Short mmCIF file of C-alpha atoms in Angstrom, two decimals:
data_model
loop_
_atom_site.label_atom_id
_atom_site.label_comp_id
_atom_site.label_asym_id
_atom_site.label_seq_id
_atom_site.Cartn_x
_atom_site.Cartn_y
_atom_site.Cartn_z
CA UNK A 1 -6.77 -35.56 24.92
CA UNK A 2 -4.01 -33.60 26.76
CA UNK A 3 -1.40 -35.20 24.50
CA UNK A 4 -3.08 -33.82 21.43
CA UNK A 5 -2.86 -30.47 23.20
CA UNK A 6 0.89 -30.56 22.98
CA UNK A 7 0.55 -30.33 19.17
CA UNK A 8 -0.69 -26.78 19.47
CA UNK A 9 2.72 -25.09 19.42
CA UNK A 10 3.66 -27.21 16.39
CA UNK A 11 0.64 -26.31 14.38
CA UNK A 12 0.86 -22.61 15.21
CA UNK A 13 4.59 -22.86 14.07
CA UNK A 14 3.66 -24.66 10.83
CA UNK A 15 1.02 -21.97 10.06
CA UNK A 16 3.19 -18.98 10.82
CA UNK A 17 6.02 -20.33 8.47
CA UNK A 18 3.49 -20.94 5.89
CA UNK A 19 2.45 -17.32 6.12
CA UNK A 20 6.05 -16.05 6.11
CA UNK A 21 7.14 -18.13 3.38
CA UNK A 22 4.14 -16.98 1.26
CA UNK A 23 5.23 -13.41 2.02
CA UNK A 24 8.61 -14.04 0.59
CA UNK A 25 6.75 -14.13 -3.04
CA UNK A 26 4.76 -11.09 -2.65
CA UNK A 27 5.87 -8.15 -4.35
CA UNK A 28 5.19 -5.00 -2.08
CA UNK A 29 5.44 -2.48 -5.24
CA UNK A 30 2.32 -4.15 -6.55
CA UNK A 31 -0.47 -2.19 -5.42
CA UNK A 32 -3.95 -2.87 -6.49
CA UNK A 33 -5.36 0.15 -8.03
CA UNK A 34 -8.11 1.78 -5.82
CA UNK A 35 -9.96 2.45 -8.80
CA UNK A 36 -10.57 -1.37 -9.92
CA UNK A 37 -14.29 -1.58 -11.44
CA UNK A 38 -14.48 2.23 -11.03
CA UNK A 39 -14.90 4.58 -14.26
CA UNK A 40 -11.51 6.06 -15.50
CA UNK A 41 -11.55 9.74 -14.48
CA UNK A 42 -13.12 12.30 -16.54
CA UNK A 43 -10.51 14.71 -18.31
CA UNK A 44 -9.87 17.24 -20.97
CA UNK A 45 -6.35 17.04 -21.99
CA UNK A 46 -4.67 18.06 -25.37
CA UNK A 47 -2.99 15.22 -27.47
CA UNK A 48 0.48 14.60 -27.72
CA UNK A 49 1.12 14.83 -31.48
CA UNK A 50 -2.03 17.35 -32.15
CA UNK A 51 -1.75 19.74 -29.53
CA UNK A 52 -4.80 21.57 -30.75
CA UNK A 53 -6.94 18.46 -30.43
CA UNK A 54 -8.39 18.15 -27.16
CA UNK A 55 -9.09 14.75 -25.80
CA UNK A 56 -11.81 13.30 -23.45
CA UNK A 57 -12.86 10.10 -22.06
CA UNK A 58 -15.40 9.92 -24.91
CA UNK A 59 -12.80 9.13 -27.20
CA UNK A 60 -12.01 5.68 -25.90
CA UNK A 61 -15.50 4.32 -24.83
CA UNK A 62 -16.98 1.55 -26.87
CA UNK A 63 -14.45 -1.01 -26.91
CA UNK A 64 -11.94 -2.19 -24.51
CA UNK A 65 -8.54 -0.59 -24.58
CA UNK A 66 -5.07 -0.47 -22.92
CA UNK A 67 -3.85 2.80 -21.24
CA UNK A 68 -0.31 2.85 -21.02
CA UNK A 69 1.49 5.22 -18.82
CA UNK A 70 4.81 6.43 -20.15
CA UNK A 71 7.56 9.04 -20.20
CA UNK A 72 10.80 9.52 -21.77
CA UNK A 73 12.55 10.06 -18.66
CA UNK A 74 11.45 6.28 -17.65
CA UNK A 75 13.87 3.79 -18.69
CA UNK A 76 11.57 0.99 -17.98
CA UNK A 77 9.22 2.46 -20.63
CA UNK A 78 11.98 2.09 -23.29
CA UNK A 79 12.23 -1.75 -22.07
CA UNK A 80 8.38 -2.26 -22.74
CA UNK A 81 8.26 -0.55 -25.93
CA UNK A 82 8.93 -3.40 -28.19
CA UNK A 83 6.27 -5.47 -26.56
CA UNK A 84 3.84 -2.81 -26.88
CA UNK A 85 4.74 -2.21 -30.69
CA UNK A 86 4.20 -6.26 -31.03
CA UNK A 87 0.72 -5.76 -28.94
CA UNK A 88 -0.15 -3.13 -31.59
CA UNK A 89 0.66 -5.53 -34.42
CA UNK A 90 -1.43 -8.10 -33.25
CA UNK A 91 -4.29 -5.72 -33.52
CA UNK A 92 -6.44 -7.01 -30.76
CA UNK A 93 -6.90 -4.33 -28.65
CA UNK A 94 -5.97 -0.59 -29.23
CA UNK A 95 -3.19 0.98 -26.94
CA UNK A 96 -3.67 4.64 -25.65
CA UNK A 97 -0.78 6.31 -24.56
CA UNK A 98 -0.82 8.53 -21.39
CA UNK A 99 2.45 10.64 -21.73
CA UNK A 100 3.24 11.48 -18.01
CA UNK A 101 4.88 14.41 -16.89
CA UNK A 102 7.11 14.56 -19.92
CA UNK A 103 8.37 17.30 -22.50
CA UNK A 104 6.47 17.44 -25.84
CA UNK A 105 9.49 17.43 -28.06
CA UNK A 106 11.28 14.58 -26.50
CA UNK A 107 8.20 12.31 -26.42
CA UNK A 108 7.34 13.38 -30.13
CA UNK A 109 10.95 12.43 -30.96
CA UNK A 110 10.91 9.14 -29.02
CA UNK A 111 7.52 7.85 -31.04
CA UNK A 112 9.48 8.77 -34.47
CA UNK A 113 12.60 6.91 -33.29
CA UNK A 114 11.20 3.91 -31.73
CA UNK A 115 7.84 3.57 -33.48
CA UNK A 116 4.48 4.47 -32.45
CA UNK A 117 2.16 1.64 -31.04
CA UNK A 118 -0.43 4.17 -29.63
CA UNK A 119 -3.87 4.99 -31.24
CA UNK A 120 -3.41 8.38 -29.65
CA UNK A 121 -1.36 9.88 -26.99
CA UNK A 122 -2.68 11.94 -23.81
CA UNK A 123 -0.21 14.77 -22.93
CA UNK A 124 -0.62 14.87 -19.34
CA UNK A 125 2.26 17.38 -18.69
CA UNK A 126 1.15 18.54 -15.05
CA UNK A 127 0.44 14.89 -14.03
CA UNK A 128 -2.79 15.70 -12.85
CA UNK A 129 -4.53 13.02 -14.60
CA UNK A 130 -2.19 10.63 -13.59
CA UNK A 131 -2.84 11.74 -10.15
CA UNK A 132 -6.54 11.26 -10.67
CA UNK A 133 -5.81 7.88 -12.13
CA UNK A 134 -3.69 6.72 -9.13
CA UNK A 135 -0.37 6.61 -11.10
CA UNK A 136 2.63 6.49 -9.07
CA UNK A 137 5.14 6.27 -11.56
CA UNK A 138 5.82 4.84 -14.93
CA UNK A 139 5.15 2.56 -16.59
CA UNK A 140 1.75 1.46 -15.73
CA UNK A 141 -0.83 -0.14 -17.78
CA UNK A 142 -4.53 -0.05 -17.15
CA UNK A 143 -7.09 -2.54 -19.05
CA UNK A 144 -10.34 -0.70 -19.50
CA UNK A 145 -13.55 -2.18 -20.47
CA UNK A 146 -16.11 -0.93 -23.24
CA UNK A 147 -17.85 1.19 -20.78
CA UNK A 148 -14.77 2.63 -19.61
CA UNK A 149 -14.44 0.98 -16.33
CA UNK A 150 -11.04 0.25 -14.98
CA UNK A 151 -10.71 -3.58 -14.72
CA UNK A 152 -7.06 -4.07 -14.09
CA UNK A 153 -3.89 -2.49 -13.18
CA UNK A 154 -0.40 -3.67 -14.17
CA UNK A 155 2.47 -1.79 -12.63
CA UNK A 156 5.89 -2.22 -14.31
CA UNK A 157 7.28 -3.37 -17.64
CA UNK A 158 4.71 -5.30 -20.13
CA UNK A 159 6.43 -8.45 -21.00
CA UNK A 160 5.12 -11.26 -22.99
CA UNK A 161 3.76 -13.08 -19.97
CA UNK A 162 1.76 -10.00 -19.09
CA UNK A 163 0.53 -9.67 -22.46
CA UNK A 164 -0.70 -13.35 -22.23
CA UNK A 165 -2.39 -12.72 -18.80
CA UNK A 166 -4.05 -9.42 -20.33
CA UNK A 167 -5.41 -11.65 -23.50
CA UNK A 168 -7.12 -13.84 -21.18
CA UNK A 169 -8.75 -10.94 -19.35
CA UNK A 170 -9.81 -9.34 -22.52
CA UNK A 171 -11.22 -12.42 -23.76
CA UNK A 172 -13.41 -12.58 -20.56
CA UNK A 173 -14.37 -8.95 -21.10
CA UNK A 174 -15.76 -9.91 -24.56
CA UNK A 175 -17.30 -12.93 -23.51
CA UNK A 176 -19.43 -11.49 -20.91
CA UNK A 177 -19.72 -7.62 -21.37
CA UNK B 1 39.37 35.55 6.18
CA UNK B 2 39.19 31.99 5.20
CA UNK B 3 37.13 30.88 8.20
CA UNK B 4 34.62 33.76 7.46
CA UNK B 5 34.22 32.53 3.68
CA UNK B 6 33.83 29.14 5.17
CA UNK B 7 30.95 30.22 7.31
CA UNK B 8 29.17 32.16 4.50
CA UNK B 9 29.56 29.10 2.08
CA UNK B 10 28.08 26.87 4.80
CA UNK B 11 25.21 29.15 5.52
CA UNK B 12 24.42 29.56 1.70
CA UNK B 13 24.30 25.69 1.50
CA UNK B 14 21.71 25.18 4.41
CA UNK B 15 19.40 28.19 2.90
CA UNK B 16 19.83 26.47 -0.65
CA UNK B 17 18.75 23.16 0.85
CA UNK B 18 15.74 24.53 2.82
CA UNK B 19 14.41 26.01 -0.30
CA UNK B 20 13.81 22.65 -2.28
CA UNK B 21 10.09 23.02 -1.10
CA UNK B 22 8.49 25.70 0.57
CA UNK B 23 4.76 26.48 0.74
CA UNK B 24 3.46 29.80 1.97
CA UNK B 25 0.78 29.71 4.32
CA UNK B 26 -1.19 32.94 5.65
CA UNK B 27 -2.77 31.00 8.01
CA UNK B 28 -0.74 29.10 10.80
CA UNK B 29 -3.37 26.64 11.32
CA UNK B 30 -3.23 25.44 7.81
CA UNK B 31 0.61 25.19 7.81
CA UNK B 32 0.07 22.93 10.88
CA UNK B 33 -2.55 20.61 9.33
CA UNK B 34 -0.16 20.62 6.24
CA UNK B 35 2.54 19.17 8.20
CA UNK B 36 0.30 16.60 9.71
CA UNK B 37 -1.12 15.45 6.93
CA UNK B 38 1.92 15.15 4.87
CA UNK B 39 3.59 13.36 7.73
CA UNK B 40 0.73 10.97 8.13
CA UNK B 41 0.49 9.94 4.45
CA UNK B 42 2.79 7.32 2.69
CA UNK B 43 4.44 7.99 -0.43
CA UNK B 44 3.38 5.46 -2.88
CA UNK B 45 6.50 5.22 -4.90
CA UNK B 46 9.02 4.97 -1.95
CA UNK B 47 7.20 3.06 0.44
CA UNK B 48 8.64 3.51 3.62
CA UNK B 49 8.79 7.34 3.72
CA UNK B 50 5.97 9.61 4.37
CA UNK B 51 5.13 12.56 1.99
CA UNK B 52 6.86 15.07 4.24
CA UNK B 53 10.10 13.22 3.97
CA UNK B 54 10.05 11.95 0.26
CA UNK B 55 11.27 13.73 -2.72
CA UNK B 56 9.91 11.45 -5.26
CA UNK B 57 8.01 13.29 -8.07
CA UNK B 58 4.69 11.85 -6.90
CA UNK B 59 5.13 12.73 -3.28
CA UNK B 60 5.73 16.50 -4.39
CA UNK B 61 2.70 16.20 -6.51
CA UNK B 62 0.47 14.92 -3.58
CA UNK B 63 1.87 17.48 -1.20
CA UNK B 64 1.40 20.12 -4.02
CA UNK B 65 -2.18 18.86 -4.11
CA UNK B 66 -2.78 18.85 -0.28
CA UNK B 67 -1.38 22.59 -0.38
CA UNK B 68 -4.15 23.41 -2.89
CA UNK B 69 -6.77 21.69 -1.20
CA UNK B 70 -6.00 23.39 2.10
CA UNK B 71 -5.85 26.71 0.52
CA UNK B 72 -9.41 25.95 -1.12
CA UNK B 73 -10.56 25.42 2.48
CA UNK B 74 -11.14 21.56 2.33
CA UNK B 75 -11.36 19.80 5.45
CA UNK B 76 -8.60 17.19 6.56
CA UNK B 77 -11.40 14.75 6.16
CA UNK B 78 -12.01 15.70 2.49
CA UNK B 79 -8.44 15.69 1.62
CA UNK B 80 -7.83 12.10 3.08
CA UNK B 81 -10.84 10.84 1.22
CA UNK B 82 -9.52 12.45 -1.88
CA UNK B 83 -6.12 10.55 -1.47
CA UNK B 84 -7.69 7.21 -0.36
CA UNK B 85 -10.12 7.28 -3.57
CA UNK B 86 -6.87 7.46 -5.75
CA UNK B 87 -4.31 5.45 -3.97
CA UNK B 88 -6.31 3.29 -1.82
CA UNK B 89 -5.88 2.78 1.97
CA UNK B 90 -2.13 2.21 1.17
CA UNK B 91 -1.39 6.13 1.54
CA UNK B 92 -2.63 6.17 5.05
CA UNK B 93 0.00 5.40 7.92
CA UNK B 94 -2.88 4.53 10.21
CA UNK B 95 -5.46 2.61 7.96
CA UNK B 96 -8.90 2.92 8.48
CA UNK B 97 -10.81 -0.11 9.87
CA UNK B 98 -12.48 -2.17 7.48
CA UNK B 99 -13.50 -5.92 6.86
CA UNK B 100 -10.09 -6.64 5.42
CA UNK B 101 -7.68 -5.36 8.05
CA UNK B 102 -10.35 -6.27 11.08
CA UNK B 103 -8.17 -8.89 12.00
CA UNK B 104 -5.13 -6.78 12.54
CA UNK B 105 -7.22 -4.09 14.41
CA UNK B 106 -9.00 -6.58 16.73
CA UNK B 107 -6.45 -9.35 16.90
CA UNK B 108 -4.18 -7.89 19.54
CA UNK B 109 -7.19 -7.12 21.75
CA UNK B 110 -8.54 -10.41 21.08
CA UNK B 111 -5.18 -12.25 21.96
CA UNK B 112 -4.76 -10.29 25.15
CA UNK B 113 -8.19 -11.26 26.27
CA UNK B 114 -7.51 -14.79 25.39
CA UNK B 115 -4.34 -14.69 27.41
CA UNK B 116 -6.24 -13.22 30.54
CA UNK B 117 -8.91 -16.06 30.14
CA UNK B 118 -6.01 -18.63 30.38
CA UNK B 119 -4.36 -16.89 33.28
CA UNK B 120 -7.71 -16.90 35.05
CA UNK B 121 -8.61 -20.34 34.07
CA UNK B 122 -5.22 -21.67 35.35
CA UNK B 123 -5.02 -19.92 38.69
CA UNK B 124 -8.56 -21.06 39.35
CA UNK B 125 -8.06 -24.54 38.65
CA UNK B 126 -4.93 -24.48 40.70
CA UNK B 127 -6.76 -22.65 43.50
CA UNK B 128 -9.48 -25.52 43.50
CA UNK B 129 -6.90 -28.26 43.53
CA UNK B 130 -5.35 -26.53 46.67
CA UNK B 131 -8.68 -26.21 48.19
CA UNK B 132 -9.47 -29.76 47.74
CA UNK B 133 -6.29 -30.99 49.11
CA UNK B 134 -6.87 -29.00 52.18
CA UNK B 135 -10.29 -30.13 52.63
CA UNK B 136 -9.51 -33.85 52.64
CA UNK B 137 -6.58 -34.69 55.09
CA UNK B 138 -5.17 -38.07 54.21
CA UNK B 139 -7.28 -40.55 56.18
CA UNK B 140 -5.54 -43.55 57.86
CA UNK B 141 -7.38 -46.84 58.55
CA UNK B 142 -7.35 -48.28 62.03
CA UNK B 143 -4.03 -50.16 61.93
CA UNK B 144 -2.16 -46.98 60.58
CA UNK B 145 -3.75 -45.13 63.34
CA UNK B 146 -2.42 -47.69 65.88
CA UNK B 147 0.97 -47.63 64.46
CA UNK B 148 1.09 -43.89 64.31
CA UNK B 149 0.09 -43.71 67.90
CA UNK B 150 2.80 -46.36 68.86
CA UNK B 151 5.56 -44.30 67.17
CA UNK B 152 4.40 -41.06 68.88
CA UNK B 153 4.36 -42.95 72.50
CA UNK B 154 7.70 -44.22 71.99
CA UNK B 155 9.11 -40.65 71.10
CA UNK B 156 7.43 -39.51 74.36
CA UNK B 157 8.98 -42.41 76.54
CA UNK B 158 12.49 -42.00 75.42
#
């Protein structure tokens, strides 16, 4: 029996190494949203392209949507724009833009130049809706279910791989609403 | 003259630097609380800085929010709750106790206790062993006793 006890340090070492090794593949910037499974915050903010139109949460309740936080000052947003356009073309889910702390003219110009994948854009100039949502930088993408609950938050560029993962989640949402 | 100019330039630089962010507080107590809160909260964007140190956009927004909430006479608790509701426990440099981090909160204490127990157990068992040894002096049989006596006697004679 005391012989077996001698293996305790080795076992502890292996366990520690496992945790450290696992830690290498964790991205510390990927924080889960504090709002997962909670409702999207209430808001009343003007639209980007039609400044006189006031958008509220009621504008996107009823079916799952993606809410994409973007800004013209954000280089990664340009990087993911192509992918967003592809997603919009596939027509499986509506993408709503949340234009975050941006200039209206620059943002309108961006959509004209690069194409517009968004059904509509919320113009969050002060960043207060972003703050309520727990946004800490662009780009971020949220998946909302038909009731307007936040189901998933993706931080960073939406890639083809992200889209595949999102599609699985969207199918699950539609399967058991 | 050059030296004077140099001093003036130097002074104007520092005043410009300090003006990056100023919040006017009428109440000294609120100012103290503002500094405490922004020093205890972590910037979500630049993760190894607190809000007070960080110049990231989001950190500025959050400081602005803290300022507004202080001016609206919110308590520290309400402000912290507001931030945690949006950014999670992550924003707190001293996270609250919950099921997920219970191991981290209780672990050190538990390990210390375990160590103490091991030390006590080891010293006790050693103590017992010594006591046992003291109680039972090695016994010699009759033949060995006789030999011992002979050796001792020999020493006396010579």
